[in-house]
Coordinates of C-alpha atoms and ligand atoms in Angstrom, one line a residue:
K27 CA 39.0 -17.5 -73.6
R28 CA 37.6 -15.1 -70.9
T29 CA 36.8 -11.6 -72.3
V30 CA 38.6 -8.6 -70.7
E31 CA 35.3 -7.9 -68.6
E32 CA 35.7 -11.4 -67.1
L33 CA 39.3 -10.6 -65.9
S34 CA 38.7 -7.8 -63.5
I35 CA 35.8 -5.8 -61.9
W36 CA 37.7 -2.6 -62.3
E37 CA 37.9 -0.2 -65.2
D38 CA 41.4 0.8 -64.6
A39 CA 42.5 -2.8 -65.1
R40 CA 40.4 -3.5 -68.0
A41 CA 41.6 -0.4 -70.0
M42 CA 45.4 -1.6 -69.2
I43 CA 44.6 -5.0 -70.2
R44 CA 43.1 -3.8 -73.4
K45 CA 46.2 -1.6 -73.9
A46 CA 48.6 -4.4 -73.3
Q47 CA 47.0 -6.6 -75.6
A48 CA 46.9 -3.8 -78.4
E49 CA 50.7 -3.3 -77.7
G50 CA 51.5 -7.0 -77.8
I51 CA 52.6 -7.2 -74.3
E52 CA 52.1 -10.4 -72.5
T53 CA 50.2 -10.2 -68.9
V54 CA 49.5 -12.8 -66.1
W55 CA 46.3 -13.7 -67.8
D56 CA 48.0 -14.6 -71.0
R57 CA 50.3 -17.2 -69.2
L58 CA 47.5 -18.4 -66.9
E59 CA 45.8 -19.5 -70.0
Q60 CA 48.9 -21.1 -71.6
Q61 CA 49.3 -23.3 -68.2
T62 CA 45.9 -24.3 -68.3
P63 CA 44.8 -27.1 -67.8
H64 CA 47.3 -27.4 -64.8
C65 CA 48.8 -30.7 -63.9
R66 CA 45.8 -32.6 -61.9
F67 CA 48.5 -34.2 -59.7
C68 CA 50.0 -31.1 -58.6
E69 CA 46.4 -29.7 -58.0
L70 CA 45.7 -32.4 -55.8
G71 CA 48.9 -32.2 -53.9
T72 CA 49.9 -35.8 -54.9
T73 CA 53.2 -35.1 -56.6
C74 CA 56.5 -35.5 -54.7
S75 CA 59.9 -34.6 -55.7
N76 CA 61.6 -34.6 -52.2
C77 CA 64.3 -37.3 -53.3
T78 CA 65.6 -38.7 -56.4
M79 CA 64.2 -42.0 -56.4
G80 CA 61.1 -40.2 -57.7
P81 CA 59.5 -37.8 -58.6
C82 CA 56.6 -39.6 -57.9
R83 CA 52.7 -39.1 -58.6
I84 CA 50.1 -40.8 -56.2
S85 CA 46.8 -42.0 -58.0
S86 CA 43.8 -40.7 -56.6
K87 CA 42.0 -43.8 -57.9
K88 CA 41.6 -46.2 -55.1
G89 CA 43.0 -49.5 -55.4
G90 CA 44.6 -48.9 -58.9
K91 CA 48.4 -48.8 -59.6
M92 CA 50.6 -45.9 -58.0
Q93 CA 49.0 -45.7 -54.7
R94 CA 52.4 -45.1 -53.1
G95 CA 55.7 -43.5 -54.1
V96 CA 58.9 -45.3 -54.4
C97 CA 59.6 -44.8 -50.8
G98 CA 56.2 -46.1 -49.8
A99 CA 54.6 -42.9 -49.1
D100 CA 50.8 -42.5 -49.5
A101 CA 48.6 -39.7 -50.6
D102 CA 48.2 -38.6 -47.0
V103 CA 52.0 -38.3 -46.4
V104 CA 52.7 -36.7 -49.7
V105 CA 50.2 -34.0 -49.5
A106 CA 50.9 -33.4 -45.7
R107 CA 54.6 -33.0 -46.4
N108 CA 54.0 -30.7 -49.6
F109 CA 51.5 -28.5 -47.6
G110 CA 54.0 -28.4 -44.5
R111 CA 56.7 -27.1 -46.8
F112 CA 54.1 -24.7 -48.3
I113 CA 53.4 -23.2 -45.0
A114 CA 57.0 -23.1 -44.1
G115 CA 57.7 -21.0 -47.2
G116 CA 55.0 -18.5 -46.1
A117 CA 56.2 -18.3 -42.5
A118 CA 59.9 -17.7 -43.7
G119 CA 58.9 -14.8 -45.7
H120 CA 57.0 -12.8 -43.1
S121 CA 59.4 -13.8 -40.6
D122 CA 62.6 -12.8 -42.5
H123 CA 61.1 -9.6 -43.3
G124 CA 60.3 -9.1 -39.6
R125 CA 64.1 -10.0 -38.8
D126 CA 65.3 -7.3 -41.3
L127 CA 63.5 -4.8 -39.1
I128 CA 65.5 -6.0 -35.9
E129 CA 68.5 -5.7 -37.8
V130 CA 67.5 -2.0 -38.8
L131 CA 66.9 -1.4 -35.0
E132 CA 70.2 -3.0 -34.2
C133 CA 71.9 -0.5 -36.5
V134 CA 70.2 2.3 -35.0
V135 CA 71.2 1.2 -31.6
E136 CA 74.8 0.6 -32.5
G137 CA 75.1 3.9 -34.3
D138 CA 75.7 2.5 -37.6
S139 CA 72.8 4.0 -39.3
S140 CA 71.8 7.5 -39.2
D141 CA 69.2 7.0 -41.8
Y142 CA 66.8 5.4 -39.6
G143 CA 65.8 6.3 -36.1
I144 CA 63.1 5.7 -33.5
R145 CA 60.0 7.6 -34.3
D146 CA 57.9 6.1 -31.6
E147 CA 59.9 6.0 -28.7
A148 CA 56.9 5.5 -26.2
K149 CA 55.7 2.4 -28.1
L150 CA 59.6 1.1 -27.8
V151 CA 59.2 1.5 -24.1
R152 CA 55.8 0.0 -24.0
I153 CA 56.7 -3.1 -26.1
A154 CA 60.0 -3.5 -24.2
G155 CA 58.3 -3.6 -20.8
E156 CA 55.5 -5.7 -22.2
L157 CA 58.5 -8.4 -23.0
G158 CA 60.3 -8.1 -19.8
V159 CA 62.9 -5.6 -20.6
D160 CA 63.9 -3.5 -17.6
T161 CA 62.7 0.2 -18.6
D162 CA 63.0 2.0 -15.3
D163 CA 65.8 4.9 -15.4
R164 CA 67.4 3.6 -18.8
S165 CA 68.0 5.5 -21.8
V166 CA 66.1 4.6 -25.0
R167 CA 68.9 3.2 -26.7
E168 CA 69.8 0.8 -23.6
I169 CA 66.2 -0.2 -23.7
A170 CA 66.4 -0.7 -27.6
G171 CA 69.4 -2.8 -27.4
D172 CA 67.7 -5.3 -25.0
L173 CA 64.7 -5.3 -27.2
V174 CA 66.8 -6.4 -30.1
E175 CA 68.3 -9.1 -28.1
V176 CA 64.8 -10.6 -26.8
L177 CA 63.3 -10.4 -30.5
Y178 CA 66.6 -12.2 -31.9
G179 CA 65.9 -14.6 -29.4
D180 CA 62.7 -15.3 -31.0
F181 CA 64.1 -16.8 -34.1
G182 CA 66.4 -19.3 -32.2
S183 CA 66.3 -22.5 -30.4
R184 CA 66.9 -21.5 -26.9
R185 CA 63.1 -20.6 -25.9
R186 CA 60.2 -22.5 -24.8
E187 CA 57.8 -20.2 -26.5
V188 CA 58.2 -16.9 -28.5
A189 CA 57.9 -13.6 -26.6
F190 CA 54.7 -12.3 -27.7
L191 CA 52.7 -15.3 -26.5
S192 CA 52.2 -13.3 -23.4
R193 CA 49.5 -11.5 -25.6
V194 CA 47.8 -15.1 -26.1
P195 CA 44.7 -15.7 -23.8
E196 CA 45.6 -18.3 -21.2
K197 CA 42.8 -20.9 -22.6
R198 CA 44.5 -20.7 -26.0
R199 CA 48.1 -21.5 -24.8
E200 CA 46.7 -24.4 -22.8
I201 CA 45.3 -26.0 -25.9
W202 CA 48.5 -25.2 -27.8
Q203 CA 50.5 -26.7 -25.1
A204 CA 48.3 -29.9 -25.0
L205 CA 48.6 -30.5 -28.5
G206 CA 52.5 -29.6 -29.0
M207 CA 51.6 -26.6 -31.1
T208 CA 53.2 -24.0 -28.9
P209 CA 55.7 -22.1 -31.2
R210 CA 59.3 -21.8 -29.8
G211 CA 61.1 -20.2 -32.1
V212 CA 60.7 -19.1 -35.8
D213 CA 63.9 -20.5 -37.4
R214 CA 63.5 -23.5 -35.3
E215 CA 59.7 -24.3 -36.4
I216 CA 60.8 -23.7 -40.2
A217 CA 64.0 -25.9 -40.0
E218 CA 61.9 -28.6 -38.3
M219 CA 59.2 -28.5 -40.9
M220 CA 62.1 -29.0 -43.4
H221 CA 63.5 -31.9 -41.5
R222 CA 60.2 -33.6 -40.8
T223 CA 59.3 -33.3 -44.5
H224 CA 62.7 -35.1 -45.6
I225 CA 62.4 -38.4 -47.1
G226 CA 61.7 -40.9 -44.4
C227 CA 60.8 -38.6 -41.1
D228 CA 57.3 -37.4 -40.4
N229 CA 55.2 -40.1 -41.9
D230 CA 52.0 -39.6 -40.2
A231 CA 49.9 -36.8 -42.0
P232 CA 48.2 -35.4 -38.8
N233 CA 51.4 -35.0 -37.0
T234 CA 52.9 -33.0 -39.9
L235 CA 50.0 -30.9 -40.0
I236 CA 50.2 -30.0 -36.1
H237 CA 53.7 -29.0 -36.8
A238 CA 52.6 -27.0 -39.7
A239 CA 50.3 -25.1 -37.5
R240 CA 53.1 -24.5 -35.0
T241 CA 55.1 -23.1 -37.9
A242 CA 52.4 -20.7 -38.9
L243 CA 51.9 -19.7 -35.2
A244 CA 55.6 -18.7 -35.1
D245 CA 54.8 -16.6 -38.3
G246 CA 51.8 -15.0 -36.7
W247 CA 52.8 -14.6 -33.1
A248 CA 56.5 -13.7 -33.6
G249 CA 57.8 -13.2 -37.3
S250 CA 54.8 -11.0 -38.6
M251 CA 54.1 -9.5 -35.2
I252 CA 58.0 -8.3 -34.8
G253 CA 57.7 -6.8 -38.3
T254 CA 54.8 -4.8 -37.3
E255 CA 55.7 -3.7 -34.0
L256 CA 59.4 -2.7 -35.0
S257 CA 58.0 -1.0 -38.2
D258 CA 55.8 1.1 -35.9
I259 CA 58.5 2.0 -33.6
I260 CA 61.1 3.0 -36.2
F261 CA 58.5 4.5 -38.7
G262 CA 55.7 5.7 -36.4
T263 CA 52.6 4.0 -35.3
P264 CA 50.0 4.7 -37.8
S265 CA 46.7 7.0 -37.1
P266 CA 43.7 7.6 -39.3
S267 CA 44.5 9.8 -42.5
Y268 CA 43.1 10.2 -45.9
S269 CA 44.7 9.2 -49.1
T270 CA 43.8 8.0 -52.6
A271 CA 43.9 4.6 -54.7
N272 CA 44.0 3.2 -58.3
L273 CA 46.0 3.7 -61.1
G274 CA 44.8 7.3 -61.4
V275 CA 47.2 8.1 -58.6
L276 CA 50.0 8.2 -61.2
K277 CA 50.6 11.8 -62.5
K278 CA 50.9 12.8 -66.1
D279 CA 53.0 15.7 -65.5
Q280 CA 55.4 14.3 -62.9
V281 CA 58.0 11.8 -62.4
N282 CA 56.0 8.5 -61.2
I283 CA 58.0 6.1 -59.0
L284 CA 56.3 2.9 -57.7
V285 CA 57.5 1.3 -54.9
H286 CA 56.5 -2.5 -54.7
G287 CA 57.4 -5.4 -52.4
H288 CA 56.7 -5.5 -48.6
N289 CA 59.1 -3.8 -46.3
P290 CA 59.0 -0.3 -45.2
V291 CA 62.8 0.0 -44.7
V292 CA 63.7 0.7 -48.6
S293 CA 60.3 2.6 -49.4
E294 CA 60.4 4.8 -46.5
M295 CA 63.8 6.0 -47.6
I296 CA 62.6 6.3 -51.4
L297 CA 60.1 8.7 -50.1
A298 CA 62.4 10.6 -48.1
A299 CA 64.7 11.1 -51.0
A300 CA 62.0 12.1 -53.4
R301 CA 61.3 15.2 -51.0
M302 CA 64.7 16.4 -51.3
P303 CA 64.8 19.9 -52.8
E304 CA 67.8 19.0 -54.8
L305 CA 65.9 16.3 -56.6
L306 CA 62.7 18.2 -57.1
D307 CA 64.8 20.7 -59.0
R308 CA 66.6 18.3 -61.2
A309 CA 62.8 16.8 -62.1
R310 CA 61.8 20.5 -63.0
E311 CA 64.8 20.9 -65.2
R312 CA 63.8 18.0 -67.1
G313 CA 60.5 19.2 -67.5
A314 CA 58.3 17.3 -64.7
S315 CA 56.3 19.4 -62.2
G316 CA 57.4 17.0 -59.0
I317 CA 58.2 13.6 -58.0
N318 CA 55.1 11.3 -57.5
I319 CA 55.5 8.2 -55.2
G320 CA 52.8 5.6 -55.5
G321 CA 52.7 2.1 -54.1
L322 CA 51.9 -1.4 -55.2
C323 CA 51.3 -4.5 -52.9
C324 CA 52.3 -4.6 -49.2
T325 CA 55.0 -1.9 -49.1
S326 CA 52.2 0.4 -50.4
N327 CA 50.2 -0.8 -47.3
E328 CA 53.1 0.3 -45.0
L329 CA 53.6 3.7 -46.7
L330 CA 49.9 4.1 -46.7
M331 CA 49.3 3.6 -43.4
R332 CA 52.0 5.6 -41.9
Q333 CA 52.8 8.2 -44.6
G334 CA 49.4 8.4 -46.4
I335 CA 51.1 7.7 -49.8
P336 CA 48.5 6.6 -52.4
M337 CA 48.0 3.0 -53.6
A338 CA 48.5 2.4 -57.2
G339 CA 47.2 -1.1 -57.0
N340 CA 47.2 -4.6 -55.7
H341 CA 48.8 -7.6 -56.9
L342 CA 47.2 -7.9 -60.3
M343 CA 47.6 -4.2 -61.1
T344 CA 51.4 -4.4 -60.8
E345 CA 52.2 -5.6 -64.3
L346 CA 49.4 -3.3 -65.7
S347 CA 50.9 -0.1 -63.8
I348 CA 54.0 -0.3 -66.1
V349 CA 51.4 -0.5 -69.1
T350 CA 50.3 3.0 -68.4
G351 CA 53.5 4.1 -69.8
A352 CA 53.8 6.9 -67.3
V353 CA 56.2 5.2 -64.8
E354 CA 59.8 6.0 -64.5
A355 CA 60.9 3.5 -62.0
V356 CA 59.6 0.5 -60.1
V357 CA 61.5 0.0 -56.9
V358 CA 61.2 -3.2 -55.4
D359 CA 62.5 -5.2 -52.1
Y360 CA 60.9 -8.7 -52.1
Q361 CA 57.9 -11.0 -52.4
C362 CA 55.0 -11.0 -54.5
I363 CA 56.9 -9.4 -57.2
M364 CA 56.1 -10.9 -60.7
P365 CA 59.5 -11.7 -62.7
S366 CA 57.7 -10.5 -65.9
M367 CA 57.6 -6.9 -64.5
V368 CA 61.2 -6.8 -65.9
Q369 CA 60.1 -7.8 -69.5
I370 CA 57.4 -5.5 -69.5
S371 CA 59.4 -2.5 -68.0
G372 CA 61.8 -3.2 -71.0
C373 CA 58.7 -2.4 -73.3
Y374 CA 58.9 1.1 -72.1
H375 CA 61.2 3.6 -70.5
T376 CA 60.8 2.2 -66.9
R377 CA 63.6 1.3 -64.9
F378 CA 63.3 -1.8 -62.8
I379 CA 65.0 -1.5 -59.8
T380 CA 65.9 -4.2 -57.1
T381 CA 67.3 -3.5 -53.7
S382 CA 67.6 -6.6 -51.9
G383 CA 70.3 -9.1 -52.3
K384 CA 67.6 -11.8 -51.5
A385 CA 65.4 -10.9 -54.3
R386 CA 67.3 -10.2 -57.6
F387 CA 65.9 -10.1 -60.9
T388 CA 68.0 -11.1 -64.1
G389 CA 67.6 -7.9 -66.5
A390 CA 67.0 -5.5 -63.4
T391 CA 69.1 -2.6 -62.0
H392 CA 70.4 -3.5 -58.8
F393 CA 71.2 -1.3 -55.7
D394 CA 72.3 -3.2 -52.7
I395 CA 70.5 -1.4 -49.9
H396 CA 71.5 -1.8 -46.3
P397 CA 70.6 0.2 -43.3
E398 CA 74.3 1.8 -43.4
N399 CA 74.0 3.1 -47.0
A400 CA 70.0 3.3 -47.5
F401 CA 69.4 6.9 -47.9
E402 CA 72.4 7.3 -50.2
K403 CA 71.3 4.6 -52.4
A404 CA 67.9 5.8 -52.3
R405 CA 69.0 9.1 -53.7
E406 CA 70.7 7.6 -56.4
I407 CA 67.7 5.5 -57.4
V408 CA 65.4 8.5 -57.4
T409 CA 67.9 10.5 -59.6
L410 CA 67.8 7.6 -62.1
A411 CA 64.0 7.7 -62.1
V412 CA 64.1 11.4 -62.5
D413 CA 66.5 11.2 -65.4
A414 CA 64.3 8.6 -67.2
F415 CA 61.6 11.1 -67.5
A416 CA 63.3 12.6 -70.5
E417 CA 62.8 9.2 -72.1
R418 CA 59.0 8.9 -71.7
D419 CA 57.0 8.5 -74.9
A420 CA 53.9 10.8 -74.4
S421 CA 52.2 9.1 -77.2
R422 CA 52.2 5.9 -75.2
V423 CA 50.9 7.2 -72.0
E424 CA 47.4 6.4 -70.8
I425 CA 46.6 6.9 -67.1
P426 CA 43.0 5.4 -66.5
D427 CA 40.3 6.5 -64.0
T428 CA 40.5 9.2 -61.4
P429 CA 41.8 8.2 -58.0
V430 CA 39.3 7.4 -55.2
P431 CA 39.7 8.8 -51.6
I432 CA 40.3 6.3 -48.9
M433 CA 40.8 6.5 -45.1
T434 CA 43.8 4.4 -43.5
G435 CA 45.8 4.1 -40.3
F436 CA 43.8 1.9 -38.2
S437 CA 46.2 0.6 -36.0
N438 CA 45.3 -1.0 -32.5
E439 CA 46.5 1.9 -30.9
A440 CA 44.4 4.1 -33.1
I441 CA 41.4 2.0 -32.8
L442 CA 41.7 2.1 -28.9
E443 CA 42.1 5.9 -28.7
A444 CA 39.0 6.3 -31.0
L445 CA 37.1 4.0 -28.5
G446 CA 38.4 5.9 -25.5
G447 CA 41.2 3.8 -24.4
T448 CA 39.6 0.3 -23.7
P449 CA 37.8 -2.2 -26.3
E450 CA 34.9 -1.8 -24.1
P451 CA 32.7 0.3 -26.2
L452 CA 33.3 -2.1 -29.2
I453 CA 32.4 -5.0 -27.1
E454 CA 29.3 -3.3 -25.9
A455 CA 28.3 -2.6 -29.6
M456 CA 28.8 -6.1 -30.1
R457 CA 26.9 -7.4 -27.2
Q458 CA 24.0 -5.2 -28.5
G459 CA 24.1 -6.6 -31.8
K460 CA 24.9 -3.4 -33.5
I461 CA 28.1 -5.0 -34.5
R462 CA 27.2 -8.5 -34.9
G463 CA 30.7 -9.6 -35.7
V464 CA 34.1 -8.8 -37.0
V465 CA 35.7 -10.4 -40.1
G466 CA 39.2 -9.7 -41.3
I467 CA 39.1 -10.0 -45.1
V468 CA 43.0 -10.4 -46.2
G469 CA 45.1 -11.6 -48.8
C470 CA 45.7 -11.4 -52.5
N471 CA 44.5 -11.4 -56.0
N472 CA 44.7 -14.5 -58.2
P473 CA 44.1 -14.6 -62.0
K474 CA 41.8 -17.6 -61.4
F475 CA 39.2 -15.3 -60.0
K476 CA 37.8 -12.1 -61.7
Q477 CA 40.1 -9.7 -60.0
D478 CA 38.5 -8.4 -56.8
S479 CA 35.1 -9.8 -57.4
M480 CA 35.1 -12.1 -54.2
N481 CA 37.0 -9.4 -52.1
V482 CA 34.5 -7.0 -52.6
G483 CA 31.5 -9.0 -52.9
L484 CA 32.2 -10.6 -49.8
A485 CA 33.0 -7.5 -47.6
K486 CA 29.6 -6.0 -49.1
A487 CA 27.7 -8.9 -48.1
L488 CA 29.1 -9.1 -44.6
L489 CA 28.5 -5.3 -44.1
K490 CA 25.0 -5.9 -44.9
K491 CA 24.7 -8.4 -42.1
D492 CA 26.0 -5.7 -39.6
I493 CA 29.4 -7.6 -39.6
L494 CA 32.5 -5.0 -39.4
V495 CA 35.2 -5.8 -41.9
L496 CA 38.9 -5.1 -41.3
V497 CA 41.2 -5.3 -44.4
T498 CA 44.8 -5.6 -44.7
G499 CA 47.2 -6.5 -47.8
C500 CA 45.8 -6.6 -51.2
V501 CA 42.0 -6.4 -50.0
T502 CA 43.0 -3.0 -49.1
T503 CA 42.9 -1.7 -52.5
A504 CA 39.9 -3.6 -53.5
A505 CA 38.0 -2.2 -50.8
G506 CA 39.2 1.3 -51.2
K507 CA 38.2 1.5 -55.0
A508 CA 34.7 0.0 -54.1
G509 CA 34.2 3.3 -51.7
L510 CA 34.3 1.1 -48.8
L511 CA 37.4 2.9 -46.9
V512 CA 35.7 6.2 -46.5
P513 CA 33.0 7.0 -43.8
E514 CA 30.4 7.6 -46.7
G515 CA 30.9 3.9 -47.2
I516 CA 28.4 3.3 -44.3
E517 CA 25.5 3.6 -46.9
M518 CA 26.4 0.2 -48.0
A519 CA 26.3 -1.2 -44.4
G520 CA 23.4 -2.6 -42.3
P521 CA 21.7 -0.3 -39.7
G522 CA 23.9 -1.4 -36.9
V523 CA 27.2 -0.8 -38.3
R524 CA 25.9 2.3 -40.0
E525 CA 25.0 3.8 -36.7
V526 CA 28.3 2.9 -34.8
C527 CA 30.6 3.7 -37.6
G528 CA 28.6 6.7 -38.3
A529 CA 28.7 8.0 -34.8
L530 CA 32.6 7.6 -34.6
G531 CA 33.1 9.1 -38.3
I532 CA 35.0 6.1 -39.5
P533 CA 34.5 3.8 -42.6
P534 CA 32.6 0.5 -42.2
V535 CA 35.8 -1.1 -43.5
L536 CA 38.9 -0.5 -41.5
H537 CA 42.4 -0.6 -43.1
M538 CA 44.6 -2.2 -40.6
G539 CA 47.9 -2.5 -42.7
S540 CA 49.9 -4.9 -44.8
C541 CA 49.9 -8.7 -44.6
V542 CA 52.3 -8.9 -41.8
D543 CA 50.0 -6.5 -40.0
N544 CA 47.6 -9.5 -39.6
S545 CA 49.4 -9.6 -36.3
R546 CA 47.4 -6.6 -35.3
I547 CA 44.2 -8.5 -35.8
L548 CA 45.4 -11.3 -33.9
Q549 CA 46.5 -8.9 -31.1
L550 CA 43.1 -7.3 -31.3
C551 CA 41.3 -10.8 -30.9
G552 CA 43.6 -11.5 -28.0
L553 CA 42.5 -8.1 -26.3
L554 CA 38.8 -8.8 -27.1
A555 CA 39.0 -12.3 -25.5
D556 CA 40.6 -11.3 -22.5
A557 CA 38.3 -8.6 -21.8
L558 CA 35.4 -11.1 -22.1
D559 CA 37.5 -13.7 -20.3
V560 CA 37.0 -16.2 -23.1
D561 CA 39.2 -17.9 -25.5
I562 CA 39.6 -16.5 -29.1
S563 CA 37.4 -19.3 -30.5
D564 CA 34.5 -17.9 -28.4
L565 CA 34.6 -14.7 -30.2
P566 CA 32.1 -13.7 -32.9
V567 CA 34.9 -13.1 -35.5
A568 CA 36.3 -14.8 -38.6
A569 CA 38.7 -14.4 -41.4
S570 CA 38.6 -14.8 -44.9
A571 CA 41.2 -14.8 -47.8
P572 CA 39.0 -14.9 -50.8
E573 CA 41.4 -14.7 -53.7
W574 CA 44.8 -15.8 -52.2
Y575 CA 47.4 -17.3 -54.0
S576 CA 50.7 -17.3 -52.1
E577 CA 52.5 -19.4 -49.4
K578 CA 52.5 -16.5 -47.2
A579 CA 48.5 -16.2 -47.5
A580 CA 48.3 -20.0 -46.7
A581 CA 50.5 -19.3 -43.3
I582 CA 48.3 -16.5 -42.3
G583 CA 45.1 -18.6 -42.9
L584 CA 46.7 -21.5 -40.8
Y585 CA 47.7 -19.2 -38.0
A586 CA 44.2 -17.8 -37.9
V587 CA 42.8 -21.1 -37.5
A588 CA 45.2 -22.4 -35.1
S589 CA 44.5 -19.2 -33.1
G590 CA 40.9 -20.3 -33.0
I591 CA 39.7 -18.1 -35.9
E592 CA 37.4 -19.6 -38.5
T593 CA 38.8 -18.9 -41.9
H594 CA 37.2 -19.0 -45.2
L595 CA 39.3 -19.4 -48.5
G596 CA 37.9 -18.8 -52.0
H597 CA 39.6 -21.8 -53.4
P598 CA 41.4 -24.7 -51.4
P599 CA 45.4 -25.1 -51.2
N600 CA 46.5 -28.0 -52.9
I601 CA 45.4 -30.8 -50.5
L602 CA 42.2 -32.1 -52.0
G603 CA 44.3 -35.5 -53.0
S604 CA 44.2 -36.7 -49.4
E605 CA 41.1 -37.2 -47.6
T606 CA 42.7 -37.2 -44.2
V607 CA 44.4 -33.8 -44.7
T608 CA 41.3 -32.3 -46.3
H609 CA 39.0 -33.7 -43.4
L610 CA 41.2 -32.3 -40.9
A611 CA 41.7 -28.7 -42.5
T612 CA 37.8 -28.5 -42.9
E613 CA 36.4 -30.5 -39.8
G614 CA 39.0 -32.0 -37.7
L615 CA 40.8 -29.0 -36.5
E616 CA 37.3 -27.8 -35.0
D617 CA 37.8 -30.3 -32.5
L618 CA 41.4 -29.6 -31.9
V619 CA 41.8 -25.8 -32.1
G620 CA 38.2 -24.8 -32.0
A621 CA 38.2 -23.5 -35.8
R622 CA 38.6 -24.8 -39.3
F623 CA 38.9 -23.8 -42.7
V624 CA 35.7 -23.2 -44.9
I625 CA 36.1 -23.3 -48.7
E626 CA 33.4 -21.4 -50.9
K627 CA 33.9 -19.7 -54.0
N628 CA 30.5 -17.6 -54.0
P629 CA 31.0 -14.5 -52.0
E630 CA 27.1 -14.5 -50.9
E631 CA 27.2 -18.1 -49.6
A632 CA 30.7 -17.5 -48.1
A633 CA 29.1 -14.5 -46.2
E634 CA 26.4 -16.9 -45.0
L635 CA 28.8 -19.4 -43.9
L636 CA 30.7 -16.9 -41.8
D637 CA 27.4 -15.4 -40.5
K638 CA 26.4 -18.9 -39.3
R639 CA 29.8 -19.1 -37.2
I640 CA 29.3 -15.6 -35.9
T641 CA 25.7 -16.3 -34.9
A642 CA 26.7 -19.5 -33.1
K643 CA 29.4 -17.7 -31.1
R644 CA 27.0 -14.8 -30.1
T645 CA 24.8 -17.5 -28.9
G646 CA 27.5 -19.0 -27.0
L647 CA 28.3 -15.7 -25.3
G648 CA 24.6 -15.5 -24.1
W649 CA 24.0 -12.7 -26.9
K650 CA 21.2 -12.5 -29.0
P651 CA 22.2 -13.7 -32.5
Ligands
NFS15 NI1 49.9 -10.8 -48.8 FE1 51.5 -8.6 -49.7 FE2 49.2 -9.0 -52.1 FE3 49.0 -11.6 -51.4 FE4 51.2 -10.6 -52.0 S1 51.4 -8.4 -51.6 S2 52.0 -10.1 -48.3 S3 50.8 -12.2 -50.3 S4 49.5 -10.8 -53.3 S5 48.0 -9.9 -50.2

């Protein structure tokens, strides 16, 4: 049994794990222990339940029994099929989120919602123009209407390629074309993945994996990118600002509402409702001094980037946030929300509120939110939370730690503006070796790892090597709590990063948003490659998802690799039961797409591996290593 100190590097987490233990509340770590050891076949990816001739297990012992499933599928086929569906699940998550934003914009255009609007008209016009919409002498509403059509089209079957492929360097597009990897439509690739992995279809593992990559590319360069760009258009493009992070952002004397999930569509409305004078008065009448909004997981990243709303925690902090006893309501939309939060809420006065018909939780209070009723429902939800304050048991409240400051808001627009309008100064700093390379550290927490040990360890190790770090998703909180998201963080970096970031007054680790905002990093790579007239795979850049766990994170990893970005994972996906698939992922893809996965669980070793890649790419560009 692991000690509390072995579960997380953070004091706020440890304090709440101890409190949960003392109060008899089960958490993710308890359940992991109950589930360990896991099924070996499942870990290797060699179980199949895609038909009822099975379920089947393929033995990893060569030559023995059970080398094939009942249909005849061998380990390669079963692993590839399972991995393909895993990727499809992730791509579906990000992309359906993106589609929800198209629906909001459509409602704005049609006049069906007055709760939302277009906060960044300039960006709307720019993106529409980029995607071929006529923007001359037309109203914002007309342009937005056409943009809605173009983006809905990206989900269908009528295109040869998704619209934002215009952002992909020519050389990369040729590689995809030659391999049959060009993403045509988001829903099309996902549906085709389900078809191919139906019993009796795609029974050639590499062929399945090529389509898995196409599905992931549809996520990165369409579904996620649409999510990012429309969120900016509707809620504003992020620019640098300060906020705070960790469980200390909860306030003892205020109504605390935590928004959790992924989409800004609901959380922005909760925030707006919480600022209504009538609700503030209501909170005061009930003895609270105000209404405090904090965020969890990616919807937190969305509100943090655009509105500076503090971040209470990442994935493994979600259950623990309720254990503080100080949370009146957790309001969720979808994705990464542990169902156990309903039970834990039930141990306190906390209201657990769902808002999406796509993600209902038995035992939760449900408010069906649509663009047409969003603000009204948000007002009802905040009212409910305010009224719950009276039920808070002060004797059970424990808010650990004091919040740490963080800087946020580094959209590509903000980065380019800081650089004077072009990526040239960044390229020059890279050429001179002050910034030797750039690594995006993204993704999750996983209770199999000591929480954030890898996320923080890798970031620090890279900074020492003068490698600039970009973060999104749950790594944001980790970097923030470690003091890396403030300009003073340059003290932990090598001399080059210290000099460049110091001169610009920016942190050595830049927060670029939520997980769909990894599309910002893709776009940035495209910009850098075009400026140097090379392919993305020629750049001294890399990616990492050290503590990843979700299907979405796997899809991100695969679209990064397929885009030419070497990607480190702290542990492998469930593919090791197939030598063919494992070899392809960790070596073969290098020959095909110019990048591969590397697996390493030690952060220093991982930094060495990524440094090696960056060094090789620098040499390739004729730059000193
Ligand atoms: Ni990303 Fe965001 Fe966090 Fe992982 Fe989940 S919140 S979309 S999947 S756990 S980073």
